[in-house]
Amino acid sequence: NNKVMNQAKIEFVSNHNGSSLTYVLVLLLHLPLYIRIQRYVPINIKNIRSLRILCELLFILLPLCLNISIFADYIYYTFICLFMLCVLLKFISNIRGGADNKLPIHNNYLNINIYHEDKPFFVTEFKGAAMCLTCLCILFVDFHTFPRYNAKTEEYGMSLMDIGVGIFILSSGIT
């Protein structure tokens, strides 16, 4: 019985060839769309940091968790839906008198400057997204809900976790 369990563990972590570059890029392109959708949440309350964190959890981290685990097989469909939702939100904000223009470039949507003034906002968002994605992948890789094609490849191929190394190097290089 112990031998069977050990063999099952070895098979669970072995022989991974990854996925396609298109799949990984589409999965990574979800992050800017989540951030964009989160910016459309109409919060006009000043200085409530916990509300901002809750908003980011609900609109960025929760969907990302679902995409890299449960909805991993439907990643192209979720991307199309997210993209259409972003276009719809942009269209609605333009109809409502340019409410999108009230979203400043430094993401000061709760009148809290959460970014350093000397860096472009996308640097901080990129580094934060890379850190969240990496932490989630490291956590989820040990569970069966995480698709094996997103786990690190052994000999050849490409996967989400393989791209994570390059993202971290890029993240360190742009700061």
Coordinates of C-alpha atoms in Angstrom, one line a residue:
N1 CA 0.0 0.0 0.0
N2 CA 2.9 2.4 0.8
K3 CA 4.6 1.4 -2.4
V4 CA 1.4 2.3 -4.4
M5 CA 1.2 5.7 -2.7
N6 CA 4.8 6.5 -3.5
Q7 CA 4.3 5.5 -7.1
A8 CA 1.2 7.7 -7.3
K9 CA 3.1 10.6 -5.9
I10 CA 6.0 10.1 -8.4
E11 CA 3.5 9.9 -11.3
F12 CA 1.8 13.1 -10.1
V13 CA 5.0 15.2 -10.4
S14 CA 6.6 13.5 -13.4
N15 CA 6.5 13.7 -17.2
H16 CA 5.2 17.2 -17.7
N17 CA 5.6 18.7 -21.2
G18 CA 3.8 22.0 -20.5
S19 CA 1.4 23.8 -22.8
S20 CA 1.6 26.1 -25.8
L21 CA 2.9 29.6 -25.8
T22 CA -0.5 30.9 -26.9
Y23 CA -2.1 29.4 -23.8
V24 CA 0.4 30.9 -21.4
L25 CA 0.2 34.3 -23.1
V26 CA -3.6 34.3 -23.0
L27 CA -3.5 33.3 -19.4
L28 CA -1.1 36.1 -18.6
L29 CA -3.2 38.6 -20.5
H30 CA -6.0 38.1 -18.0
L31 CA -4.2 40.1 -15.4
P32 CA -4.3 43.5 -17.0
L33 CA -8.0 42.9 -17.8
Y34 CA -8.7 42.1 -14.2
I35 CA -6.9 45.2 -13.1
R36 CA -8.9 47.3 -15.6
I37 CA -12.2 45.8 -14.5
Q38 CA -11.3 46.5 -10.8
R39 CA -10.8 50.1 -11.7
Y40 CA -14.3 50.5 -12.9
V41 CA -15.7 49.6 -9.4
P42 CA -17.4 52.8 -8.3
I43 CA -15.9 53.4 -4.9
N44 CA -16.0 57.1 -3.7
I45 CA -15.1 56.5 -0.1
K46 CA -11.9 58.2 1.1
N47 CA -9.1 56.5 3.0
I48 CA -10.6 53.0 3.5
R49 CA -7.7 50.8 2.8
S50 CA -9.5 47.6 3.8
L51 CA -12.2 48.3 1.2
R52 CA -9.5 48.7 -1.5
I53 CA -7.8 45.5 -0.5
L54 CA -11.2 43.6 -0.5
C55 CA -12.0 45.0 -3.9
E56 CA -8.6 43.8 -5.2
L57 CA -9.1 40.4 -3.7
L58 CA -12.5 40.0 -5.3
F59 CA -11.7 41.4 -8.7
I60 CA -8.1 40.4 -9.2
L61 CA -7.0 37.5 -7.0
L62 CA -10.1 35.4 -6.9
P63 CA -10.6 35.3 -10.7
L64 CA -6.9 34.6 -11.1
C65 CA -7.2 31.7 -8.7
L66 CA -10.1 30.3 -10.6
N67 CA -8.3 30.7 -14.0
I68 CA -5.2 28.8 -13.0
S69 CA -7.1 26.0 -11.4
I70 CA -10.8 25.3 -12.1
F71 CA -11.3 27.3 -15.3
A72 CA -7.8 26.4 -16.8
D73 CA -9.4 24.4 -19.6
Y74 CA -11.6 27.4 -20.6
I75 CA -9.0 30.1 -20.6
Y76 CA -9.7 31.3 -24.2
Y77 CA -13.4 31.7 -23.5
T78 CA -12.8 33.6 -20.3
F79 CA -10.4 35.9 -22.0
I80 CA -12.9 36.7 -24.7
C81 CA -15.6 37.3 -22.1
L82 CA -13.3 39.5 -20.1
F83 CA -12.2 41.5 -23.1
M84 CA -15.8 42.1 -24.1
L85 CA -16.6 43.1 -20.6
C86 CA -13.8 45.7 -20.6
V87 CA -15.0 47.1 -23.9
L88 CA -18.5 47.3 -22.6
L89 CA -17.4 49.0 -19.4
K90 CA -15.4 51.5 -21.4
F91 CA -18.4 52.2 -23.7
I92 CA -20.7 52.7 -20.7
S93 CA -18.2 55.0 -19.0
N94 CA -18.0 57.1 -22.2
I95 CA -21.8 57.3 -22.4
R96 CA -22.0 58.4 -18.8
G97 CA -19.9 61.4 -19.4
G98 CA -16.4 60.1 -19.4
A99 CA -16.4 58.5 -15.9
D100 CA -13.3 56.7 -17.1
N101 CA -11.5 60.0 -17.0
K102 CA -11.9 60.1 -13.3
L103 CA -9.5 57.2 -13.0
P104 CA -6.1 58.9 -12.7
I105 CA -3.0 57.4 -14.1
H106 CA -1.6 56.5 -10.7
N107 CA -4.6 54.4 -9.7
N108 CA -5.6 56.9 -7.0
Y109 CA -9.2 55.7 -7.1
L110 CA -9.7 55.9 -3.3
N111 CA -7.8 59.2 -3.1
I112 CA -5.0 57.2 -1.6
N113 CA -1.7 57.4 -3.5
I114 CA -0.6 53.8 -3.3
Y115 CA 2.3 54.1 -5.8
H116 CA 5.5 55.9 -5.7
E117 CA 5.4 59.1 -7.8
D118 CA 8.7 58.5 -9.4
K119 CA 7.8 55.1 -11.0
P120 CA 5.2 54.6 -13.7
F121 CA 2.2 52.8 -12.3
F122 CA 2.5 49.8 -14.6
V123 CA 5.8 48.8 -13.0
T124 CA 4.2 48.4 -9.5
E125 CA 1.2 46.7 -11.0
F126 CA 3.4 44.3 -13.0
K127 CA 5.6 43.5 -10.0
G128 CA 2.5 42.9 -7.8
A129 CA 0.8 40.7 -10.4
A130 CA 4.0 38.7 -10.9
M131 CA 4.3 38.1 -7.2
C132 CA 0.6 37.1 -6.8
L133 CA 0.8 34.8 -9.8
T134 CA 4.0 33.2 -8.6
C135 CA 2.7 32.7 -5.0
L136 CA -0.6 31.2 -6.3
C137 CA 1.2 28.8 -8.6
I138 CA 3.6 27.6 -5.9
L139 CA 0.6 27.1 -3.6
F140 CA -1.6 25.4 -6.1
V141 CA 0.9 23.1 -7.8
D142 CA 0.6 20.5 -5.0
F143 CA -3.2 20.2 -5.5
H144 CA -5.0 18.1 -8.1
T145 CA -7.1 21.1 -9.2
F146 CA -4.0 22.7 -10.7
P147 CA -3.6 21.4 -14.2
R148 CA -0.4 19.5 -14.8
Y149 CA 0.3 21.4 -18.0
N150 CA 0.8 24.5 -15.9
A151 CA 3.4 22.9 -13.7
K152 CA 7.1 23.1 -14.4
T153 CA 8.3 21.1 -17.4
E154 CA 11.0 18.5 -16.9
E155 CA 13.0 18.3 -20.1
Y156 CA 11.4 20.4 -22.8
G157 CA 8.3 22.5 -23.3
M158 CA 6.8 25.6 -21.8
S159 CA 4.4 26.1 -18.9
L160 CA 3.0 28.9 -16.8
M161 CA 5.5 28.1 -14.0
D162 CA 8.4 28.2 -16.5
I163 CA 7.4 31.6 -17.7
G164 CA 7.3 32.8 -14.0
V165 CA 11.1 32.7 -13.8
G166 CA 11.4 35.0 -16.8
I167 CA 8.8 37.3 -15.4
F168 CA 10.7 37.7 -12.2
I169 CA 13.9 38.5 -14.0
L170 CA 12.0 41.1 -16.1
S171 CA 10.4 42.5 -13.0
S172 CA 13.8 42.9 -11.3
G173 CA 15.3 44.5 -14.4
I174 CA 12.7 47.2 -14.8
T175 CA 13.0 48.6 -11.3

